[in-house]
CSV table of C-alpha atoms (C1' of nucleotides) in Angstrom, one decimal:
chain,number,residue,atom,x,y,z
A,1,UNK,CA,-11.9,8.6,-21.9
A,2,UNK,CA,-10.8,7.9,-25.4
A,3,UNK,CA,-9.4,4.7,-25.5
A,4,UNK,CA,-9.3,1.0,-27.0
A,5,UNK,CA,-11.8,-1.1,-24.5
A,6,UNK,CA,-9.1,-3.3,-23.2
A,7,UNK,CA,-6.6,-0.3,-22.4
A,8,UNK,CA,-9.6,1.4,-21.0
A,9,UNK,CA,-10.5,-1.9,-18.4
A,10,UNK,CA,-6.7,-2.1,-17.7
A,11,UNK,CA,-6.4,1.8,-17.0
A,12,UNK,CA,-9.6,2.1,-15.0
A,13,UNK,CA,-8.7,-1.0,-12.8
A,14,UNK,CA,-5.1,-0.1,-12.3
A,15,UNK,CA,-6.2,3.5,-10.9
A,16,UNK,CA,-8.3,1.5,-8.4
A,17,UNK,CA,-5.9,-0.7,-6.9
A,18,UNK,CA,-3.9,2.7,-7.2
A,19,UNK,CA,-6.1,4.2,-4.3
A,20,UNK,CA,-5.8,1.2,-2.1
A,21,UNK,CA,-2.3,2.3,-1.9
A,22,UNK,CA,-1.6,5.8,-0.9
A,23,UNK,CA,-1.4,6.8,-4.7
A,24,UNK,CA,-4.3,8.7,-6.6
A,25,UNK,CA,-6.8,7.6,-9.1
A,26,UNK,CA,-5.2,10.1,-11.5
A,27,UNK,CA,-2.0,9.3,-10.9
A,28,UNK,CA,-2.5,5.3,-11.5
A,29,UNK,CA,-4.5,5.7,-14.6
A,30,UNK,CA,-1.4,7.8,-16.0
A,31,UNK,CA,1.4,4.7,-15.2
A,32,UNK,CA,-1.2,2.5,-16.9
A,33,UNK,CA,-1.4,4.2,-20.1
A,34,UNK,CA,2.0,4.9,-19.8
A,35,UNK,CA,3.1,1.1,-19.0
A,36,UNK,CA,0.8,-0.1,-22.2
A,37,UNK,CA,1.3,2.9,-24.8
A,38,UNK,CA,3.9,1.6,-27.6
A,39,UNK,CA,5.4,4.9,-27.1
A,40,UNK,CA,6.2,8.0,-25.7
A,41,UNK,CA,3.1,10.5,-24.8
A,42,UNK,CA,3.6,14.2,-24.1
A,43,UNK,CA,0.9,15.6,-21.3
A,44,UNK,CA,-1.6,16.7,-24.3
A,45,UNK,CA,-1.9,13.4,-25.4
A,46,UNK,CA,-2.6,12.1,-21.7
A,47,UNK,CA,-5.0,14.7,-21.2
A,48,UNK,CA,-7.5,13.4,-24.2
A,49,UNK,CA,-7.0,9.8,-23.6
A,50,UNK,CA,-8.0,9.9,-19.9
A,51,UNK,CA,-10.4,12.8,-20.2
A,52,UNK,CA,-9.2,14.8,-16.9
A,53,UNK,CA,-7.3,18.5,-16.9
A,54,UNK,CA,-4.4,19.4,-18.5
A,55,UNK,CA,-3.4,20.6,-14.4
A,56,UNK,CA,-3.9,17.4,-12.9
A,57,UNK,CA,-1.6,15.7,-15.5
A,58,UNK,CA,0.8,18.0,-14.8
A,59,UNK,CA,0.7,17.4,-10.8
A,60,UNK,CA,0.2,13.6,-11.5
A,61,UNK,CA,3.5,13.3,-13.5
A,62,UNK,CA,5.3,15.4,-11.4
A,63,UNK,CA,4.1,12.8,-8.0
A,64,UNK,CA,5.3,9.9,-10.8
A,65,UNK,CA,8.9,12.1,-11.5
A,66,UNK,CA,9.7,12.3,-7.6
A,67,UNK,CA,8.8,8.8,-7.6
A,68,UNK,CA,11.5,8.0,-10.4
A,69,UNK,CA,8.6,5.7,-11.9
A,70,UNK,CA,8.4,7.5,-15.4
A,71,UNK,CA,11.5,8.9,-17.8
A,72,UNK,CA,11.5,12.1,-19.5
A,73,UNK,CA,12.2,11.8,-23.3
A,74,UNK,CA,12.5,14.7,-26.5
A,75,UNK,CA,12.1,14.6,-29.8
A,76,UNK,CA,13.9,16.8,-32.3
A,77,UNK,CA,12.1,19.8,-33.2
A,78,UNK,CA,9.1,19.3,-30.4
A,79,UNK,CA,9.5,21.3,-27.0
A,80,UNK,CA,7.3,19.1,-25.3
A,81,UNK,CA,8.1,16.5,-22.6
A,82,UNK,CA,7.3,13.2,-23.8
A,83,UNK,CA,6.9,10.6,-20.9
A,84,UNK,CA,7.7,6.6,-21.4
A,85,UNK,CA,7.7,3.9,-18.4
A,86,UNK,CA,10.9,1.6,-18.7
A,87,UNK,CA,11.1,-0.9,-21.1
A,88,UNK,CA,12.4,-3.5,-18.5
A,89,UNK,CA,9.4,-4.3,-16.0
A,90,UNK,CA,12.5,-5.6,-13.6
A,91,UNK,CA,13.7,-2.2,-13.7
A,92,UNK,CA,10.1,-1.2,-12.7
A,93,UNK,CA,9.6,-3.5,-9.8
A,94,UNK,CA,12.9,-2.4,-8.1
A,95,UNK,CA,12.5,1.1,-8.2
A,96,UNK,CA,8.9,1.1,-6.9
A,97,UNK,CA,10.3,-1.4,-4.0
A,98,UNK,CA,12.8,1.0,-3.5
A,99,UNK,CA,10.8,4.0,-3.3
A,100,UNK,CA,8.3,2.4,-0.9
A,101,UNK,CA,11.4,1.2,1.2
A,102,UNK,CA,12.6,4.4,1.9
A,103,UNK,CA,9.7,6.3,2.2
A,104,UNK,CA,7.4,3.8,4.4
A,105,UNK,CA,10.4,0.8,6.3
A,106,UNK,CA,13.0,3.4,6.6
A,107,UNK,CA,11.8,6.1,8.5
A,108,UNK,CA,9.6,3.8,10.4
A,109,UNK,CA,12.6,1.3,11.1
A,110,UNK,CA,14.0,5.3,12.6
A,111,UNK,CA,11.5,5.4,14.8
A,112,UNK,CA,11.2,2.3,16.8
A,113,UNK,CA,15.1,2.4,17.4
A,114,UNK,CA,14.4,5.6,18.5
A,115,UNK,CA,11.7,4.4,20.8
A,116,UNK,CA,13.8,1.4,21.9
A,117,UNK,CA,16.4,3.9,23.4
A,118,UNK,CA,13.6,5.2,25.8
A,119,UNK,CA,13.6,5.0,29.1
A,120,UNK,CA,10.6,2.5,30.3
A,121,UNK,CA,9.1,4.0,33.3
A,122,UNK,CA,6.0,1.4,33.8
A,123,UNK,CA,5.6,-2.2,33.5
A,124,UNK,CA,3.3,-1.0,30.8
A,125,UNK,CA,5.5,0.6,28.8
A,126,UNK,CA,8.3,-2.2,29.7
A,127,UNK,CA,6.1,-4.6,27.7
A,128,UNK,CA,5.3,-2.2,24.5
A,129,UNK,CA,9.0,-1.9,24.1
A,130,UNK,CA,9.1,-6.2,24.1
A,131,UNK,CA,6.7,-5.4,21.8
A,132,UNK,CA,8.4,-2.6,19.6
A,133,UNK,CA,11.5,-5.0,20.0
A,134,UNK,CA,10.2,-7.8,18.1
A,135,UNK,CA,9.1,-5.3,15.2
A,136,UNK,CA,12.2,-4.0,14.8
A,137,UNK,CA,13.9,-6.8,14.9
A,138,UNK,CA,11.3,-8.1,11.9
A,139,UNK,CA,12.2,-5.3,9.8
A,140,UNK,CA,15.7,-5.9,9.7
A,141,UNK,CA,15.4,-9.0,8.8
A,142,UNK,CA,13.7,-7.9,5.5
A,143,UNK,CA,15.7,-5.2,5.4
A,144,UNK,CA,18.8,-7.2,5.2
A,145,UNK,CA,17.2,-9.7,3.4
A,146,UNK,CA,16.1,-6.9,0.5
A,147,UNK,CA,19.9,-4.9,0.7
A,148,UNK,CA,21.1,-8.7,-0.1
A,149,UNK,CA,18.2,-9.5,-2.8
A,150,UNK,CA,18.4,-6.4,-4.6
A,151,UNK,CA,22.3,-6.4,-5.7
A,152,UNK,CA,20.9,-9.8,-7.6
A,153,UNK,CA,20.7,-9.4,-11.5
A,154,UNK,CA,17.6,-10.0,-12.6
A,155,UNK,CA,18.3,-13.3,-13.8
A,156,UNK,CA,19.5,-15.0,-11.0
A,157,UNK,CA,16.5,-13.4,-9.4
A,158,UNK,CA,14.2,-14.6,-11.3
A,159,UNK,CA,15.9,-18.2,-10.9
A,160,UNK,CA,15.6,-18.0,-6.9
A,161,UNK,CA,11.7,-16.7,-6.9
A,162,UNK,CA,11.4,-20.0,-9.7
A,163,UNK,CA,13.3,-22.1,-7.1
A,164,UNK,CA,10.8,-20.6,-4.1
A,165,UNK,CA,11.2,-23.0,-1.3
A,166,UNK,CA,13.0,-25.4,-3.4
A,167,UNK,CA,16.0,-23.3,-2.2
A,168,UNK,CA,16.0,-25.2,1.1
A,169,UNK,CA,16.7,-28.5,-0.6
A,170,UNK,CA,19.8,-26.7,-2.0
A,171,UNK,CA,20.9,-25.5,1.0
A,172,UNK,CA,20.5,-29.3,2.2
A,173,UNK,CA,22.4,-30.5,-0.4
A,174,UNK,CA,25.2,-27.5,0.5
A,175,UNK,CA,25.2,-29.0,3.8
A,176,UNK,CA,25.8,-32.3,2.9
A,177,UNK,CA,28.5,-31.3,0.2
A,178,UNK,CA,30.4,-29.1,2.0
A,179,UNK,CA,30.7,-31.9,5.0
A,180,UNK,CA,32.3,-34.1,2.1
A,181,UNK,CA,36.3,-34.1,2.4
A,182,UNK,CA,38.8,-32.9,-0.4
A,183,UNK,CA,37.7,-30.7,-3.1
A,184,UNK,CA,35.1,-30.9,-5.5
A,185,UNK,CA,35.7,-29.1,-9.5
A,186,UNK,CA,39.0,-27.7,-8.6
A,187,UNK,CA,37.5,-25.4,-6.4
A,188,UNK,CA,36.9,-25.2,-3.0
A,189,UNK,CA,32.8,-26.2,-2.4
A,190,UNK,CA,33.2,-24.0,1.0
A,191,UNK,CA,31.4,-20.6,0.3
A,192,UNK,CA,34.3,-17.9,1.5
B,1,UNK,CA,-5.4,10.4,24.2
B,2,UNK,CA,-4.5,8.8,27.2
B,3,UNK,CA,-1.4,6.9,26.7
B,4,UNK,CA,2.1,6.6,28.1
B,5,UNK,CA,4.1,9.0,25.3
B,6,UNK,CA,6.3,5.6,24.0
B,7,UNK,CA,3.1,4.1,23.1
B,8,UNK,CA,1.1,7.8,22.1
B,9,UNK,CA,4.2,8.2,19.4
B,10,UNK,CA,4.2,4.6,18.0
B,11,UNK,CA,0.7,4.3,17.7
B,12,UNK,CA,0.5,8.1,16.0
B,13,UNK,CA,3.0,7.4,13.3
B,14,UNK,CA,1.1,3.6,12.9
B,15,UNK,CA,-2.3,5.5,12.0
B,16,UNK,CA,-0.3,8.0,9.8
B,17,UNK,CA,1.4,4.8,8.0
B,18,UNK,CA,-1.9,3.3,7.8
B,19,UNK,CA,-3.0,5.9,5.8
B,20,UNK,CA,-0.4,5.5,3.0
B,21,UNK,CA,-2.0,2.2,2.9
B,22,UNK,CA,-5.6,2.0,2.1
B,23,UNK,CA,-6.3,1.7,5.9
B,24,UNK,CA,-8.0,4.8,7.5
B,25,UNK,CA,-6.0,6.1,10.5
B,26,UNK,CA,-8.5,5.2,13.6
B,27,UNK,CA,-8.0,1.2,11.8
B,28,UNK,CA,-4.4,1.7,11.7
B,29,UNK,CA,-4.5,3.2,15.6
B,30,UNK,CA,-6.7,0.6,17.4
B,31,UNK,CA,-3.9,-2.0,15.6
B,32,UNK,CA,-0.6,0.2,17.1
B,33,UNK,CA,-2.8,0.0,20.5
B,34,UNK,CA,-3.8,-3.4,20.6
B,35,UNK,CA,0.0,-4.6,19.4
B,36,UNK,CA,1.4,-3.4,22.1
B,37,UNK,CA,-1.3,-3.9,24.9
B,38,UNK,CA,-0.1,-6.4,27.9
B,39,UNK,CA,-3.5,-7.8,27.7
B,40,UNK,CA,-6.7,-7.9,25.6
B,41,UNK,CA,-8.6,-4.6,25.4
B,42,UNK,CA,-12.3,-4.3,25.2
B,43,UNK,CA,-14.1,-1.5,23.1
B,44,UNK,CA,-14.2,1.3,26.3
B,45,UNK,CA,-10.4,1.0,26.8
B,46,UNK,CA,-9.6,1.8,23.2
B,47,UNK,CA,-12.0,4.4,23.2
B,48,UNK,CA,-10.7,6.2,26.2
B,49,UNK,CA,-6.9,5.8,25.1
B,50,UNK,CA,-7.4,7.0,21.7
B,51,UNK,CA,-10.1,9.6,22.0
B,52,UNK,CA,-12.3,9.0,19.3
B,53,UNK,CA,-15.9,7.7,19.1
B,54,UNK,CA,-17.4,4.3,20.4
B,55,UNK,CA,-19.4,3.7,16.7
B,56,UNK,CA,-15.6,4.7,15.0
B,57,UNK,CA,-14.0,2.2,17.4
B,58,UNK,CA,-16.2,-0.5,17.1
B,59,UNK,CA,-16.1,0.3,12.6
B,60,UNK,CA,-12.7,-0.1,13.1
B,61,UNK,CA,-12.5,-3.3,15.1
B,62,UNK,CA,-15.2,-4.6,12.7
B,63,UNK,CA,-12.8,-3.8,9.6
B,64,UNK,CA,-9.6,-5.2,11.6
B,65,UNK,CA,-11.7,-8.6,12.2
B,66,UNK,CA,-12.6,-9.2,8.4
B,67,UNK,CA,-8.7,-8.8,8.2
B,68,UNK,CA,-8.3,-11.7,10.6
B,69,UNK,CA,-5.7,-9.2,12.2
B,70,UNK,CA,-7.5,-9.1,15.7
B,71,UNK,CA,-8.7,-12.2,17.8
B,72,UNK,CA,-11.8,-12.4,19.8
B,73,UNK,CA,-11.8,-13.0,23.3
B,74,UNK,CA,-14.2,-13.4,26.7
B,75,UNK,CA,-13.9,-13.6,30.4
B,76,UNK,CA,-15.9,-15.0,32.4
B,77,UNK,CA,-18.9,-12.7,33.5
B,78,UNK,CA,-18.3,-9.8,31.1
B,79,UNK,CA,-20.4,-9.9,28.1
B,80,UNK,CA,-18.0,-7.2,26.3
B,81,UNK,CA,-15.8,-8.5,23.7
B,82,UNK,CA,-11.9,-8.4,24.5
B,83,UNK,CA,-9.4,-8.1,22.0
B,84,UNK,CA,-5.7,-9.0,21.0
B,85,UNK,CA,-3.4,-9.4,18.6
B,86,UNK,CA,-1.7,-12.3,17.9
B,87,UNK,CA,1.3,-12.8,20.4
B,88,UNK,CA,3.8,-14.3,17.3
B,89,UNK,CA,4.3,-11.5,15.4
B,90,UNK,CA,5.2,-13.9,12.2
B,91,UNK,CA,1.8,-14.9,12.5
B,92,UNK,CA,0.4,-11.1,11.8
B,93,UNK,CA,2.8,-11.0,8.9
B,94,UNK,CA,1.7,-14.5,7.3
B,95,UNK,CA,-2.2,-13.1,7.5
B,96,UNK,CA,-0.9,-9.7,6.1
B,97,UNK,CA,0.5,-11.1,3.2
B,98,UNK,CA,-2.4,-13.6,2.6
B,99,UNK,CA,-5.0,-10.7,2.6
B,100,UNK,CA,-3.6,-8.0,0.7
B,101,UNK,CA,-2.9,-11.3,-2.0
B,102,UNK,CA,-6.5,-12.2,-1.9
B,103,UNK,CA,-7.8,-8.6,-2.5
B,104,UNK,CA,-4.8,-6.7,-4.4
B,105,UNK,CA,-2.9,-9.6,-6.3
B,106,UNK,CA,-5.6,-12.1,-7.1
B,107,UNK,CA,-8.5,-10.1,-8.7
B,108,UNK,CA,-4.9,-8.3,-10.3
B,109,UNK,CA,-4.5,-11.8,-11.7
B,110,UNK,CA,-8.0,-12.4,-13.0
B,111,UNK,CA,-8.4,-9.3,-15.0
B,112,UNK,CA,-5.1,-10.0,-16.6
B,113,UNK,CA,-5.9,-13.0,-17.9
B,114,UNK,CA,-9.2,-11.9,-18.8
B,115,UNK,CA,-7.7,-8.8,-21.3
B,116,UNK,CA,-5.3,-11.5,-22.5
B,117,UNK,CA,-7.6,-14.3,-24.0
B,118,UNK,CA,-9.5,-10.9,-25.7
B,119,UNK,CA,-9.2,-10.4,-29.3
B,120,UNK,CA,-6.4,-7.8,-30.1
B,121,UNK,CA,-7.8,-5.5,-33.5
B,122,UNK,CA,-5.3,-2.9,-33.4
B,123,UNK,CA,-1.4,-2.8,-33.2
B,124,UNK,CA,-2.0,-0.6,-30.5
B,125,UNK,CA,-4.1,-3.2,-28.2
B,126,UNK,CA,-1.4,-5.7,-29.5
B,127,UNK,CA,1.7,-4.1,-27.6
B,128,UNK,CA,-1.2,-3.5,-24.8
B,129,UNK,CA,-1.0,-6.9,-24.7
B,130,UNK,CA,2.7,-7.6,-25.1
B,131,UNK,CA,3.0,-5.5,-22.1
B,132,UNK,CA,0.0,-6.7,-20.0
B,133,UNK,CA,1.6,-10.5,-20.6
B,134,UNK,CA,4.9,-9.5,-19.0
B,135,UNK,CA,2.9,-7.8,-15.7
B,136,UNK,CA,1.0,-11.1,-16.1
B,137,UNK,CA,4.2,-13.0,-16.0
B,138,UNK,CA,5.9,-11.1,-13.5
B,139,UNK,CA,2.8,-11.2,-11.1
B,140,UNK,CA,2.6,-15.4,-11.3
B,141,UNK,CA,6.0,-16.0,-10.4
B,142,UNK,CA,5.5,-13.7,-7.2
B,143,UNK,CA,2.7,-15.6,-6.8
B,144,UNK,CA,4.2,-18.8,-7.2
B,145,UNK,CA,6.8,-18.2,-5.0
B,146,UNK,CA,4.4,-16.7,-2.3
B,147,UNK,CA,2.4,-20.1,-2.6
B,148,UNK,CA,5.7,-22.0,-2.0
B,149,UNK,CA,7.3,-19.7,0.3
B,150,UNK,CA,4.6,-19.5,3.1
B,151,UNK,CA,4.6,-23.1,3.6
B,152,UNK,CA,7.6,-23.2,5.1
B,153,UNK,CA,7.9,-23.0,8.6
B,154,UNK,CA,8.8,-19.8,10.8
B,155,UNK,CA,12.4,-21.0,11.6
B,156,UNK,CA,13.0,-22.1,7.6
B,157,UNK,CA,11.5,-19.0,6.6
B,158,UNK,CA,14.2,-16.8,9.1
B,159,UNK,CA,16.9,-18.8,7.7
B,160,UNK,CA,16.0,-18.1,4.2
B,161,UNK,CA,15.5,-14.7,4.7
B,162,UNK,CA,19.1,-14.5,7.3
B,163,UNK,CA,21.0,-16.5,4.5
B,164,UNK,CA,20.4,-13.1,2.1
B,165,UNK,CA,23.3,-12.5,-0.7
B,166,UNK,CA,25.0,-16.0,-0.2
B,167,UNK,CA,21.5,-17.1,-1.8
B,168,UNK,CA,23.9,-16.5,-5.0
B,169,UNK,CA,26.7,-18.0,-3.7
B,170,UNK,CA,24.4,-21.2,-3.2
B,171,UNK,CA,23.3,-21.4,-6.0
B,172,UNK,CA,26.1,-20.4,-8.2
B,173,UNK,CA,27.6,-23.7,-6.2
B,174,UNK,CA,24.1,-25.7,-7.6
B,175,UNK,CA,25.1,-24.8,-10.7
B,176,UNK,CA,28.5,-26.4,-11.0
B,177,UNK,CA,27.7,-29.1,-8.4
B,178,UNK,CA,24.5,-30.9,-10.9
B,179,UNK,CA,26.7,-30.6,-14.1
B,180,UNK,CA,29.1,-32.8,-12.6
B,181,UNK,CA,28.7,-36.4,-14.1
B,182,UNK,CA,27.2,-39.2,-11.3
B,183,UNK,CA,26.3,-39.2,-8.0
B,184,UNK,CA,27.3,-37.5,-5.0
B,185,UNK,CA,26.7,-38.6,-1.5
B,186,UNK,CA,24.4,-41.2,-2.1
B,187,UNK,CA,21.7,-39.3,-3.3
B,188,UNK,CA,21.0,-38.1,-6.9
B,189,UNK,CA,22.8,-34.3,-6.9
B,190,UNK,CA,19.8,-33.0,-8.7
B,191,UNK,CA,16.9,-31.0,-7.1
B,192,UNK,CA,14.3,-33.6,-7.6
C,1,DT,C1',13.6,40.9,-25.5
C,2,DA,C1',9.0,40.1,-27.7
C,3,DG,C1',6.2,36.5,-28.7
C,4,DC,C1',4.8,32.0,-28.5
C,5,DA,C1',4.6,27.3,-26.6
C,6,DA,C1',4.6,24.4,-22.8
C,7,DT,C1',4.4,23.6,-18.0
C,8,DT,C1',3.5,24.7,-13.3
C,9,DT,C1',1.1,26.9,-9.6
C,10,DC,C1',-2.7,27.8,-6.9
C,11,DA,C1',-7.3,29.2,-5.0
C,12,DG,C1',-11.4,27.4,-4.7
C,13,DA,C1',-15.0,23.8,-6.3
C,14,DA,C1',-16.2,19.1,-6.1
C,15,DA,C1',-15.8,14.6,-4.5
C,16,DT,C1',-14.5,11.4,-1.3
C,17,DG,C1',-13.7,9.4,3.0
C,18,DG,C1',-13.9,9.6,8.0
C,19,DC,C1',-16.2,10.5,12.3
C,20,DT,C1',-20.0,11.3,15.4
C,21,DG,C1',-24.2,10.9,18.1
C,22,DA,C1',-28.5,9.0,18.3
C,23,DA,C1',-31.2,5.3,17.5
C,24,DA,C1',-31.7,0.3,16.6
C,25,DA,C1',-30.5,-4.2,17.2
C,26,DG,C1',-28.6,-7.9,19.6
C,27,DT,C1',-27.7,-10.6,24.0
C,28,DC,C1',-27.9,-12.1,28.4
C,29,DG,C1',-29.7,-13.1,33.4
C,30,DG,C1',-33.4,-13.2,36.0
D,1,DC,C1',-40.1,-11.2,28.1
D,2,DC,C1',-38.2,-7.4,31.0
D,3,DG,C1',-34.4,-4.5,31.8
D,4,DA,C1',-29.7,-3.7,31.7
D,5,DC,C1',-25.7,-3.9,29.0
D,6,DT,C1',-23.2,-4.1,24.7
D,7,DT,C1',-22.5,-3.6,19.9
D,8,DT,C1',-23.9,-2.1,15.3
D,9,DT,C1',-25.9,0.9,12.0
D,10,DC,C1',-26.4,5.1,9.6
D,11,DA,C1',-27.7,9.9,8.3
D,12,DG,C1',-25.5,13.9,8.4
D,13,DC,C1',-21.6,16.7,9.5
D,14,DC,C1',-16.7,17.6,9.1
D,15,DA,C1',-12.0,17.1,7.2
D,16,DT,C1',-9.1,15.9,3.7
D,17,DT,C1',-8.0,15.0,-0.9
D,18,DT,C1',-8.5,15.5,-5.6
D,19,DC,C1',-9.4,18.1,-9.5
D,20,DT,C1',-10.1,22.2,-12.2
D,21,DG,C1',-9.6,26.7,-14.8
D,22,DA,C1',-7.2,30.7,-14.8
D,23,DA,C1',-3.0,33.0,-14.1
D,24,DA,C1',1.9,32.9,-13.5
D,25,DT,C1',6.1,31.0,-14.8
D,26,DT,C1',9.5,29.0,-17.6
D,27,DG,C1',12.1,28.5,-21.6
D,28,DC,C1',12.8,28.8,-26.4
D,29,DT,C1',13.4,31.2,-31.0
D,30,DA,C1',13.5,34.8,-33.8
DNA sequence: TAGCAATTTCAGAAATGGCTGAAAAGTCGG
DNA sequence: CCGACTTTTCAGCCATTTCTGAAATTGCTA
């Protein structure tokens, strides 16, 4: 592995934590080169920074591609595929959140509903359904909650994680406000 | 496996879930089972429902205990150890998210800062840093808002999370109610 | 369409992680 | 402190995943 010491501690760890989620050592080392490299690397390059095959690059930014987590760039006069991570680390968070929705909440939010339509023969199975119920019921909520979330710029985003739960004092405050008579800057202070 | 085919299919598509995580299937099993259990299951039970080995069952229960997602429990004149999940699911959530923090975001956190406060030579390591700062930056606000967040009580938390795109709304509201001059309703219409 | 450059595929090797049975260790009542 | 019961440990086997080199494929240009 040919690289700078602090890239190479930040590359090694990142493909770590990589394999406590479902993704691959490989695969994690080649985001964190991408995420720090000041620009684009083709596969070639990859290769004789982190010092595995030319094969495995290939696989590891094709698994990156269907994950939408890397961008595909050329240069004039080069054939090869030159790979970049996006500028905007926002951008970054909401696909990987969006990805993982679909492929981990989604089909398992499928599931319990369909499990909730069962029949329950047993008492046993009565109460696992109680059970399944309550799950469901949690993922929505976050689903909902994230469907809302997401369609947030990233600026007003980043003012209501600042806020955290200094959001319930403004939701007091909307409570007492809106109880208030008349109107308040020419608008109405009801929200829709 | 000997279970009721509601239960055999949730707790199937748990373990295979499980493995997308770092957790190994049997872990990811014995937690489906247990979730959905009227009562507290000793080792034998989970053994005979799922159909794997005593020593794997009692690995797994081992790893689920230094998750604090299992509690330990006794009756009186068996010596074998029963066990449960919590019954309020929010609870299994809160210690979720407190774990995976303590062994994916904090040590996250730590190396971070450490490749931060080193000495950039090149302009490569520079923009290594430019970009680790931002991850850095990005990961403390999550943090920060975590911190906040998980103080709040279950019923605060469901309303924040039910209240969903009218967050904006709220705080759009925030923003032209504390650039109007004086007081309002007693109180001082800024957020402390 | 021949020839070259780049990428992808894939069968098998290597590595890792998971599971088991057997044995050890722990725990309790008598 | 014995004997029965329960849990834990661990060496080795098994399954899965990852990785590689070689071959096939793709795609460009001349």
């Amino acid at each position: 592995m040919q690289l700078p010491p602090l890239v190479q501690t930040f590359v090694l760890h990142f493909g770590e934590m990589g394999s406590r989620w479902g993704i691959n050592r490989t695969v994690g080392q080649i985001y964190a080169l991408l995420f720090v490299a000041e620009r684009p690397l083709n596969a070639d390059e990859i290769v004789e920074r982190l010092g595995v095959s030319r094969s495995n690059v290939s696989m590891g930014l094709k698994e990156l591609q269907a994950w939408n987590l890397v961008r595909l760039q050329h240069r004039p006069g080069d054939r090869r595929d030159y790979f970049t991570t996006p500028e905007d680390i926002w951008q970054i968070v909401r696909t990987l959140v969006e990805e993982r929705k679909k492929r981990e909440v989604d089909p398992t939010l499928t599931l319990l509903r369909e499990l909730l339509m069962q029949e329950a023969g047993t008492e046993e199975e009565r109460h696992a359904q109680a059970r399944l119920r309550e799950m469901h019921d949690l993922f929505e909520l976050f689903a909902g909650w994230y469907a809302d979330v997401r369609r947030l710029d990233t600026e007003r985003l980043v003012q209501l994680l600042t806020l955290g739960s200094k959001v319930q004092k403004v939701l007091e405050m909307k409570d007492r406000l809106t109880r208030l008579p008349g109107r308040i800057g020419g608008r109405s202070a009801k929200l829709d």
